[in-house]
PDB file of C-alpha atoms and ligand atoms in Angstrom:
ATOM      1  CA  UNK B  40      96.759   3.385  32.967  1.00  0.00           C
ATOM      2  CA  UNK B  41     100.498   3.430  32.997  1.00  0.00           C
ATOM      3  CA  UNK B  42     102.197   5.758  34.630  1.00  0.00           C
ATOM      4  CA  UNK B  43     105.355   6.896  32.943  1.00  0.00           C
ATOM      5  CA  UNK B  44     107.728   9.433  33.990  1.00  0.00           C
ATOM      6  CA  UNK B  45     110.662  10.902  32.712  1.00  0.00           C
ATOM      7  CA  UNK B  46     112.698  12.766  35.586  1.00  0.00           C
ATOM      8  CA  UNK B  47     114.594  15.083  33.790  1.00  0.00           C
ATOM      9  CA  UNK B  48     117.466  18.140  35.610  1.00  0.00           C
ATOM     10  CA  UNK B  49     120.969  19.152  35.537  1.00  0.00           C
ATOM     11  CA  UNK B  50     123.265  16.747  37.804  1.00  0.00           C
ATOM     12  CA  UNK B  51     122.634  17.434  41.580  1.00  0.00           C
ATOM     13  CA  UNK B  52     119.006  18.604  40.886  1.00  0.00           C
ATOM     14  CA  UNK B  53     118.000  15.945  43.058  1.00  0.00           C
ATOM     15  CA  UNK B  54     116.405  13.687  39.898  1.00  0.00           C
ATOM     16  CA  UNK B  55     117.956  10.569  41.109  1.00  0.00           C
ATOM     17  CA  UNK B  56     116.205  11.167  44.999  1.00  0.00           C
ATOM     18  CA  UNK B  57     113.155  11.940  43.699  1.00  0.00           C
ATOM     19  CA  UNK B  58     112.660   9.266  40.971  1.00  0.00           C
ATOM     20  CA  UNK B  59     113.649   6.633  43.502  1.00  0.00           C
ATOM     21  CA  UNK B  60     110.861   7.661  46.347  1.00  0.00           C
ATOM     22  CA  UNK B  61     108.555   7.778  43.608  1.00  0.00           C
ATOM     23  CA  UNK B  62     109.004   4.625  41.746  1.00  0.00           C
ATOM     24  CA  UNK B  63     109.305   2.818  45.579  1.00  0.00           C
ATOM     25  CA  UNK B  64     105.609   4.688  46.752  1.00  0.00           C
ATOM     26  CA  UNK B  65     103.818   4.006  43.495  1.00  0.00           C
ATOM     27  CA  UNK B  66     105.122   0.737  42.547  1.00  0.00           C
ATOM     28  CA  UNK B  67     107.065   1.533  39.541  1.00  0.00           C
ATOM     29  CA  UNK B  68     110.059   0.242  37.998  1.00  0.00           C
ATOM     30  CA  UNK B  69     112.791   2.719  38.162  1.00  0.00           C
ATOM     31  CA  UNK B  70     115.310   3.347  35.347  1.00  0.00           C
ATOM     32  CA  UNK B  71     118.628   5.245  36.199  1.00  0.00           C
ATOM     33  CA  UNK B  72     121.145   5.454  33.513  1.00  0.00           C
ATOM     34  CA  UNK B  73     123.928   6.375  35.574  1.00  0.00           C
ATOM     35  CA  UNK B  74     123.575   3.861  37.904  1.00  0.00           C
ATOM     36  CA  UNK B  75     123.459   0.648  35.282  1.00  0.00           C
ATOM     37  CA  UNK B  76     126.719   2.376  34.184  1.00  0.00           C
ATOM     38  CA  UNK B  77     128.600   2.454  37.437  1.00  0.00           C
ATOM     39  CA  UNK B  78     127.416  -1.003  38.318  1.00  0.00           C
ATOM     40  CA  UNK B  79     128.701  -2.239  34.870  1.00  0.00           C
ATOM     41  CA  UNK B  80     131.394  -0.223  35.112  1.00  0.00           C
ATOM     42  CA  UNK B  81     132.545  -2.008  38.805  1.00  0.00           C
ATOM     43  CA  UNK B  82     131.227  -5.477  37.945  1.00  0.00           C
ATOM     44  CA  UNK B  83     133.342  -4.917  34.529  1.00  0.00           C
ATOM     45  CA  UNK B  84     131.053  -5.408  32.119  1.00  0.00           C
ATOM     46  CA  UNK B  85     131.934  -4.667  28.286  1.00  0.00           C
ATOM     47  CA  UNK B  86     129.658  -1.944  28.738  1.00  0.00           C
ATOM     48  CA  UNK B  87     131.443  -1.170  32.027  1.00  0.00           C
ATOM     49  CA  UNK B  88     134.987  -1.425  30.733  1.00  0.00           C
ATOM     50  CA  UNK B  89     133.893   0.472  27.343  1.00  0.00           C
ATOM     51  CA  UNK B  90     131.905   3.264  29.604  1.00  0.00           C
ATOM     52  CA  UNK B  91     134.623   3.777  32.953  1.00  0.00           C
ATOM     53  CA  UNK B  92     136.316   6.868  30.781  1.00  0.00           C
ATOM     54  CA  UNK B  93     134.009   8.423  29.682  1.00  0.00           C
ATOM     55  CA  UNK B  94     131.759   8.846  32.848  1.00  0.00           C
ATOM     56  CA  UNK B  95     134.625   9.968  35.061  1.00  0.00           C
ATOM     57  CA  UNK B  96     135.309  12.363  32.303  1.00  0.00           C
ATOM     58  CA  UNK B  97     132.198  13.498  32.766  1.00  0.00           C
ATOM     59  CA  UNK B  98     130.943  13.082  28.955  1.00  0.00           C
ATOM     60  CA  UNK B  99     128.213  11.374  27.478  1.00  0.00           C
ATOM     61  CA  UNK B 100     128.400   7.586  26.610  1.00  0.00           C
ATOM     62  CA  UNK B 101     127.465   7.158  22.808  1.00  0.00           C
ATOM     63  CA  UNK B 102     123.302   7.071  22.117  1.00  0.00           C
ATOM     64  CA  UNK B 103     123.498   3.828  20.469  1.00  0.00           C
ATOM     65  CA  UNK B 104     124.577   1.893  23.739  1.00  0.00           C
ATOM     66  CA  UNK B 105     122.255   4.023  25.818  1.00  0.00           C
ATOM     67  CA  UNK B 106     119.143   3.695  24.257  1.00  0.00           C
ATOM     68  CA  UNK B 107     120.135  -0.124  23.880  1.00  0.00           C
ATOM     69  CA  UNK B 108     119.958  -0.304  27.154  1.00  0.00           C
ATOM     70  CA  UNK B 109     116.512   1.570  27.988  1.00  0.00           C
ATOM     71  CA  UNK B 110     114.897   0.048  24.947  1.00  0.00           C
ATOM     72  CA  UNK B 111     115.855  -3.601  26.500  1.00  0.00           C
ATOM     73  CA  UNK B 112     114.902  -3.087  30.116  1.00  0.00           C
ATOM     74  CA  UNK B 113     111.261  -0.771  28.565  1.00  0.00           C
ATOM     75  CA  UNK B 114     110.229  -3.430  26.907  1.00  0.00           C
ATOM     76  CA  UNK B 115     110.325  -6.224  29.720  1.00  0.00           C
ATOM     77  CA  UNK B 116     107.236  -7.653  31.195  1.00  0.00           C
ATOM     78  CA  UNK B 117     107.349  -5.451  34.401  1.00  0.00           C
ATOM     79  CA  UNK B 118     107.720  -2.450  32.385  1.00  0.00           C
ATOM     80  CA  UNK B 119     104.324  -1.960  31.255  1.00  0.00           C
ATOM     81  CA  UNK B 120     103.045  -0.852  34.562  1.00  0.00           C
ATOM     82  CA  UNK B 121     105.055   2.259  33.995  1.00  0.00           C
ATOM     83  CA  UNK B 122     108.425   3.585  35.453  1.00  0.00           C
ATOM     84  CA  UNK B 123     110.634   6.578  36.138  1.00  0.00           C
ATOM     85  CA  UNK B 124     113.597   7.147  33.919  1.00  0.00           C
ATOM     86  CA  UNK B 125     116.215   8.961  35.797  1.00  0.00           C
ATOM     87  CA  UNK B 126     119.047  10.019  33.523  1.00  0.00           C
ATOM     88  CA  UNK B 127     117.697   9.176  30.094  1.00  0.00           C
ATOM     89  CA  UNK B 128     117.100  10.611  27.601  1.00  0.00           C
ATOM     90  CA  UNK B 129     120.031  13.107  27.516  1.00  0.00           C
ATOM     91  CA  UNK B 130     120.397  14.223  23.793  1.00  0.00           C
ATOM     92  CA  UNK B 131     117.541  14.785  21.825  1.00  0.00           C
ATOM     93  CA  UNK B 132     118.718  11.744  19.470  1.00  0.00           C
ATOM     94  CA  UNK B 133     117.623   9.520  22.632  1.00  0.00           C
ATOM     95  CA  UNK B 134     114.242  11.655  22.856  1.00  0.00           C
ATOM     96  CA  UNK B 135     113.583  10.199  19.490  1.00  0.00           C
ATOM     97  CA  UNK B 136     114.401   6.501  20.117  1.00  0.00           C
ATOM     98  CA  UNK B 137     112.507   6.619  23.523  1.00  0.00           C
ATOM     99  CA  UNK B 138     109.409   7.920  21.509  1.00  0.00           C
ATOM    100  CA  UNK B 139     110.207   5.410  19.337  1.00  0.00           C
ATOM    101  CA  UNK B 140     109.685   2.849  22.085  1.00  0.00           C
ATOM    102  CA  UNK B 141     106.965   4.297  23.539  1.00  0.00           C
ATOM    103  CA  UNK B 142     104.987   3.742  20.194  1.00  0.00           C
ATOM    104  CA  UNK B 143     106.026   0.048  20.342  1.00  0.00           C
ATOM    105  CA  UNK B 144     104.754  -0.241  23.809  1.00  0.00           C
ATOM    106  CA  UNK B 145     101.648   1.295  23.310  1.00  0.00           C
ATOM    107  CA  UNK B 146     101.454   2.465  26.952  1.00  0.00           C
ATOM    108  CA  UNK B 147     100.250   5.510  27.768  1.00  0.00           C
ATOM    109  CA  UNK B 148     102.015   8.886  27.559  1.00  0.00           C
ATOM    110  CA  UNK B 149     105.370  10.284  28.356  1.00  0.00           C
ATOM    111  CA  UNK B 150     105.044  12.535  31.398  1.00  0.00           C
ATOM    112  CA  UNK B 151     108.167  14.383  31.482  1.00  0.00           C
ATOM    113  CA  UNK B 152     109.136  16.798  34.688  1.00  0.00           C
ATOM    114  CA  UNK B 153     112.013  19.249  34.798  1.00  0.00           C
ATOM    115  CA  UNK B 154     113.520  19.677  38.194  1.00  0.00           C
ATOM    116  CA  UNK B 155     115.195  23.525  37.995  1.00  0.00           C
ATOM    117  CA  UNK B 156     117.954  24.131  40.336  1.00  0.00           C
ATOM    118  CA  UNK B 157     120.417  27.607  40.189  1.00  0.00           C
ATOM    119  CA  UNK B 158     123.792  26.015  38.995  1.00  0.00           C
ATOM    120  CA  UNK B 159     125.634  27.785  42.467  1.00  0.00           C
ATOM    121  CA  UNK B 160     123.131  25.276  44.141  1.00  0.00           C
ATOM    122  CA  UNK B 161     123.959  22.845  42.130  1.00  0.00           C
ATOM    123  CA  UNK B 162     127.663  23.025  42.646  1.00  0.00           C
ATOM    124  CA  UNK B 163     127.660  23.191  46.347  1.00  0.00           C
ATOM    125  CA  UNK B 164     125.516  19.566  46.516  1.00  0.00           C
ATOM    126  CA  UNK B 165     127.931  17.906  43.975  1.00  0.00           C
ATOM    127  CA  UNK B 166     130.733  18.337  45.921  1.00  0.00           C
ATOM    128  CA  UNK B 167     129.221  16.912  49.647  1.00  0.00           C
ATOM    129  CA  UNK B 168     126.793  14.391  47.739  1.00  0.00           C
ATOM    130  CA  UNK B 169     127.949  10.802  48.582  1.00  0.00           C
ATOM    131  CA  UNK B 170     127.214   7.155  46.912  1.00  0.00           C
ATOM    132  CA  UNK B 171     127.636   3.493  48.080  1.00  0.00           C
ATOM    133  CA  UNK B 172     131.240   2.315  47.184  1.00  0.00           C
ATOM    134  CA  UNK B 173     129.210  -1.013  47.038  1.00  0.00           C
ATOM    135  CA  UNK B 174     126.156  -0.557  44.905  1.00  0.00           C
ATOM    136  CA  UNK B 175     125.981   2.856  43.514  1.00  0.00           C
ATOM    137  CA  UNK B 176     123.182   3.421  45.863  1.00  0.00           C
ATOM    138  CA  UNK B 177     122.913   7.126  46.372  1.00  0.00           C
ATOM    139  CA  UNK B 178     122.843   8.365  49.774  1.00  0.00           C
ATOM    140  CA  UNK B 179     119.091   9.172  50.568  1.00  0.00           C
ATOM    141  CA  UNK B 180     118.073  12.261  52.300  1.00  0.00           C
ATOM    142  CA  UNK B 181     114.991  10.949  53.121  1.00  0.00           C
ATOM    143  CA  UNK B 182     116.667   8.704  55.259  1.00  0.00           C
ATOM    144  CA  UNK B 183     119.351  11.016  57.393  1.00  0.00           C
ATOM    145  CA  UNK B 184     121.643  11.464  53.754  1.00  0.00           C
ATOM    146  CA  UNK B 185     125.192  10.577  54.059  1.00  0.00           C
ATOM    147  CA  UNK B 186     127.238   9.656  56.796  1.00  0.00           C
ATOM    148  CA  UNK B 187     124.991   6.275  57.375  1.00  0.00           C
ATOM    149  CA  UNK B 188     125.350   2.799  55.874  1.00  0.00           C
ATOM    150  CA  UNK B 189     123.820   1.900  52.694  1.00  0.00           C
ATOM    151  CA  UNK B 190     120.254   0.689  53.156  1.00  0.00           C
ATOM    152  CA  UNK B 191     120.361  -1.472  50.373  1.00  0.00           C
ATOM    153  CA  UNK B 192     123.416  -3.347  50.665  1.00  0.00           C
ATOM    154  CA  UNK B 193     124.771  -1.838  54.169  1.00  0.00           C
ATOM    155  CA  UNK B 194     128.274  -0.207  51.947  1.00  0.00           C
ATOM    156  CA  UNK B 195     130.132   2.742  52.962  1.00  0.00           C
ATOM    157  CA  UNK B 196     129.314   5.830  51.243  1.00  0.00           C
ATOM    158  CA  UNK B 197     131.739   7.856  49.156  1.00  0.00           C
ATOM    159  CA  UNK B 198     132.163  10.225  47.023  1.00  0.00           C
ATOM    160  CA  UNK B 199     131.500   9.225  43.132  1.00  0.00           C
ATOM    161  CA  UNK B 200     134.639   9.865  40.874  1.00  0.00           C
ATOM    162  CA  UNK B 201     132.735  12.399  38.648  1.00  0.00           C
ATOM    163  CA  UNK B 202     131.558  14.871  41.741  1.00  0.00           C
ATOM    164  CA  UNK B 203     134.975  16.452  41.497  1.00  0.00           C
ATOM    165  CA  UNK B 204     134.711  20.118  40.789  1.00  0.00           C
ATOM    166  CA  UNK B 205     136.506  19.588  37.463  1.00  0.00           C
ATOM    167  CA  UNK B 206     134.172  17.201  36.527  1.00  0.00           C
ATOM    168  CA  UNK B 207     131.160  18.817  38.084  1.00  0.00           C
ATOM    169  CA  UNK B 208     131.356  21.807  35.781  1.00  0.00           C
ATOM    170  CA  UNK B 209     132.122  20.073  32.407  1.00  0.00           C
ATOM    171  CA  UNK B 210     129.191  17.539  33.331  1.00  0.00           C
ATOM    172  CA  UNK B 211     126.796  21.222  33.764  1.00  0.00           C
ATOM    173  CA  UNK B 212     128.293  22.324  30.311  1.00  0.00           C
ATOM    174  CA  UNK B 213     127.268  18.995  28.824  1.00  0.00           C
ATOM    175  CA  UNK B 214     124.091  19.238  30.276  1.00  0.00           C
ATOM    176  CA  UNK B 215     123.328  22.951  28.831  1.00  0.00           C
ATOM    177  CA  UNK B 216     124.669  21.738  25.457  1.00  0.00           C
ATOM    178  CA  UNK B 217     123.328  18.636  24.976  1.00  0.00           C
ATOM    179  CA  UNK B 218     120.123  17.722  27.565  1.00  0.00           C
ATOM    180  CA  UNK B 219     118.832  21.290  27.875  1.00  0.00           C
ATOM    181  CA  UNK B 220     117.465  21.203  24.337  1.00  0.00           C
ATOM    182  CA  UNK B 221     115.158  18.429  25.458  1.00  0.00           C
ATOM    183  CA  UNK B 222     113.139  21.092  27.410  1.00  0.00           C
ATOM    184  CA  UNK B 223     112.569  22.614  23.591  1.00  0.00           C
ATOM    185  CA  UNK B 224     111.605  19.022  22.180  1.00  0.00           C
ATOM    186  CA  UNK B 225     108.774  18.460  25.042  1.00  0.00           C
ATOM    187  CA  UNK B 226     107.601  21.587  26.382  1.00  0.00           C
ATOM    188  CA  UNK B 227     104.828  21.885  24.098  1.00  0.00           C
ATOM    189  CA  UNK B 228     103.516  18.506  25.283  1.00  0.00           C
ATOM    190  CA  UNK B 229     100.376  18.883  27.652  1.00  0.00           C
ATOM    191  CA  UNK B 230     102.453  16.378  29.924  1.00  0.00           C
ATOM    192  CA  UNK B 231     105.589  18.322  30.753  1.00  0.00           C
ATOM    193  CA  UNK B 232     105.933  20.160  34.263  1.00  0.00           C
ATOM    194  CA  UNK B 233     108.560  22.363  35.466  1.00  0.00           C
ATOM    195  CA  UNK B 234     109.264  21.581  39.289  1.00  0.00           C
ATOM    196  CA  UNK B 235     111.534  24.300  41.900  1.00  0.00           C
ATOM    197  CA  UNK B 236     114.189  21.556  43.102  1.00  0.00           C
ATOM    198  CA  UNK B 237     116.168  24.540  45.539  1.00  0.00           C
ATOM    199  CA  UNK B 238     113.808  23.342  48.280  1.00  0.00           C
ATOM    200  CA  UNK B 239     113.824  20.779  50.793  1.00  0.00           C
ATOM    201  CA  UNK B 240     113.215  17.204  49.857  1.00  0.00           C
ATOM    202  CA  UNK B 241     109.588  16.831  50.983  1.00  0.00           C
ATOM    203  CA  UNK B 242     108.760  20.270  49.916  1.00  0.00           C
ATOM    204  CA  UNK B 243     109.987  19.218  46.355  1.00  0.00           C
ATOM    205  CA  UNK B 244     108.726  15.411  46.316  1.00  0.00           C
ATOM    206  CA  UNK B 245     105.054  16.929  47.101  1.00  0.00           C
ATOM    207  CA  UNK B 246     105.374  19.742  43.804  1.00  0.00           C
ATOM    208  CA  UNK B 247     106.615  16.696  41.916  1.00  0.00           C
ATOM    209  CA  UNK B 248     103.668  14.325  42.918  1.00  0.00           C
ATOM    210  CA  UNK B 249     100.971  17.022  42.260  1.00  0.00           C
ATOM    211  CA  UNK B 250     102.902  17.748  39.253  1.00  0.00           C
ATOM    212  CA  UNK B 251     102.992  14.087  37.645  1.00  0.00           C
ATOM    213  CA  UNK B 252      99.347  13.621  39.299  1.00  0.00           C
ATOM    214  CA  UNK B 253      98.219  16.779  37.433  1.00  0.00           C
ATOM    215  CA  UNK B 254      99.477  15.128  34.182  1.00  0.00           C
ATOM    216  CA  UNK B 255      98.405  11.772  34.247  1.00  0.00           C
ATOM    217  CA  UNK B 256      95.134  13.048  34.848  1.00  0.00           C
ATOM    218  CA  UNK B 257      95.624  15.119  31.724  1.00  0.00           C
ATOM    219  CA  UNK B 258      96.878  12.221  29.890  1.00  0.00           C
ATOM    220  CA  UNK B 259      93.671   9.508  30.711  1.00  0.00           C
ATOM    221  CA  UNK B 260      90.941  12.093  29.577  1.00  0.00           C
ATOM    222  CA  UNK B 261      92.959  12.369  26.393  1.00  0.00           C
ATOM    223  CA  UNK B 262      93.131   8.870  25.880  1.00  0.00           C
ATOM    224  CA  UNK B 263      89.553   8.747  26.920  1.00  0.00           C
ATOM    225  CA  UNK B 264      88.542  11.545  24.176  1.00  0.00           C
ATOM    226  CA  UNK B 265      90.182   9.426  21.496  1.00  0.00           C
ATOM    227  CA  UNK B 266      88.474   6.228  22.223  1.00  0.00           C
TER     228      UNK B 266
HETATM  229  P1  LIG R 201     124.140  10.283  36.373  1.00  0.00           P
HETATM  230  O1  LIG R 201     124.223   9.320  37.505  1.00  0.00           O
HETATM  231  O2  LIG R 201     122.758  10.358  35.751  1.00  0.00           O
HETATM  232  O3  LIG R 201     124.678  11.643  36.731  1.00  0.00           O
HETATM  233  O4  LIG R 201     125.083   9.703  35.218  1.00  0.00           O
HETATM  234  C1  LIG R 201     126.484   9.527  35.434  1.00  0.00           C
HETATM  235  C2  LIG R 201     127.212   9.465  34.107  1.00  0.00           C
HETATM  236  O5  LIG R 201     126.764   8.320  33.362  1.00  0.00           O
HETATM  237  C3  LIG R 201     126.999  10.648  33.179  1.00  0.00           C
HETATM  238  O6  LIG R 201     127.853  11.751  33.489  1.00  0.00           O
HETATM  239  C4  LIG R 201     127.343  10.019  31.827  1.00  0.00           C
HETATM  240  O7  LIG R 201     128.742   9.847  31.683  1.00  0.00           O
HETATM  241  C5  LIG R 201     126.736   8.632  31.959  1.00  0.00           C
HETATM  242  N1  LIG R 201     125.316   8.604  31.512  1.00  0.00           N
HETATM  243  C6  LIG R 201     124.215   8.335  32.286  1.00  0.00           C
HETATM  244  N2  LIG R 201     123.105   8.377  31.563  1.00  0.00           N
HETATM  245  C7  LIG R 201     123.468   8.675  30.298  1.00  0.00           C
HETATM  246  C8  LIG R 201     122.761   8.878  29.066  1.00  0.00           C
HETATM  247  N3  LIG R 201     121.422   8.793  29.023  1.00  0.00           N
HETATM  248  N4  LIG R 201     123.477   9.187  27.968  1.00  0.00           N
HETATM  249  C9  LIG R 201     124.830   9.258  27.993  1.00  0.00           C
HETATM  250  N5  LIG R 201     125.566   9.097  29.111  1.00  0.00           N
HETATM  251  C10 LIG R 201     124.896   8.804  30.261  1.00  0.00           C
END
């Protein structure tokens, strides 16, 4: 059955790390949000040109173009394997179009993790986390973290434009105003788990797999039960 996974956490709760060793050791297709906008944004796009304010402001970029783009890329071909959204949905009005989707897909169900982080934590990783000037690739822990060469495209890493301090903390008021409410939406789903992110990388990556494992196992004798 599908495996489908919805990474959600503030910004620096380590969402982006996790979601990308995941989707690489399971074979899934992985989704980040932020990263289709900074690669539209430097290959200027209209999406990139229309987005470049707004995410070094820090604010949301408008549901409608969002969920265009997850509905598009969810309903290719190599979709229906599963994947890891990282960064999506962030407003409850994107909660509703990706269960939207998910009914059109007819793929198994929405397992949705919440990676918790204190927000002192959270500041102090913003402002030393580094990117590929390059690709957007973010600089993997896993792997030594920054200071090394890109693995994907061998780019120098840098800091993003929105990991200023300014910018950090009106990007954690955004997410307490407008994503936190999606804990409310899914918590009552059988497939949402809360995961510790204040821990080291491979302490967190095994709570997440046993996590998602937990609920995908959840999720087949449900689908079982029904047939
Ligand atoms: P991220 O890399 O997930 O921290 O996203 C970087 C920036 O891209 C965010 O601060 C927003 O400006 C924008 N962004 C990414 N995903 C979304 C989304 N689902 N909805 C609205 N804006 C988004």
């Amino acid at each position: 059955m599908a495996l489908n996974v919805i990474m959600m956490g503030p910004p620096g709760a380590g969402k982006g790390t996790q979601a990308e060793r995941f989707a690489r050791e399971r074979g899934l297709l992985k989704i980040s949000t932020g990263e289709i906008l900074r690669e539209a944004v430097q290959s200027h796009t209209p999406i990139g040109l229309k987005a470049k304010a707004i995410v070094d402001a820090g604010k949301l970029v408008d549901d409608a173009t969002m969920i265009g783009i997850v509905r598009e890329r969810l309903l290719q071909p190599d979709a229906m394997r599963g994947f890891v959204l990282d960064g999506f949905p962030r407003t409850v009005a994107q909660a509703q179009a990706l269960d939207a989707i998910m009914a059109e897909r007819d793929g198994g169900p929405l397992i949705v993790v919440e990676v918790v982080v204190p927000q002192a934590e959270l500041v102090k990783r913003l402002s030393t986390r580094r990117i590929c000037a390059s690709c957007g690739f973010n600089a993997d822990p896993f792997d030594g973290g920054a200071g090394h060469r890109c693995k994907r495209c061998g780019g120098e890493f840098v800091q993003r434009t929105d990991d200023n301090e300014a910018v950090v903390l009106k990007r954690l008021g955004i997410y307490d105003r407008d994503t936190r409410p999606l804990v409310e939406y899914y918590k009552t789903r059988p497939t949402f788990r809360v995961v510790y992110g204040a821990q080291s990388p491979e302490q967190v990556a095994k709570d997440l797999d046993q996590a998602i494992d937990t609920a995908a196992a959840l999720g087949e004798t449900a689908v079982r039960n029904t047939l």
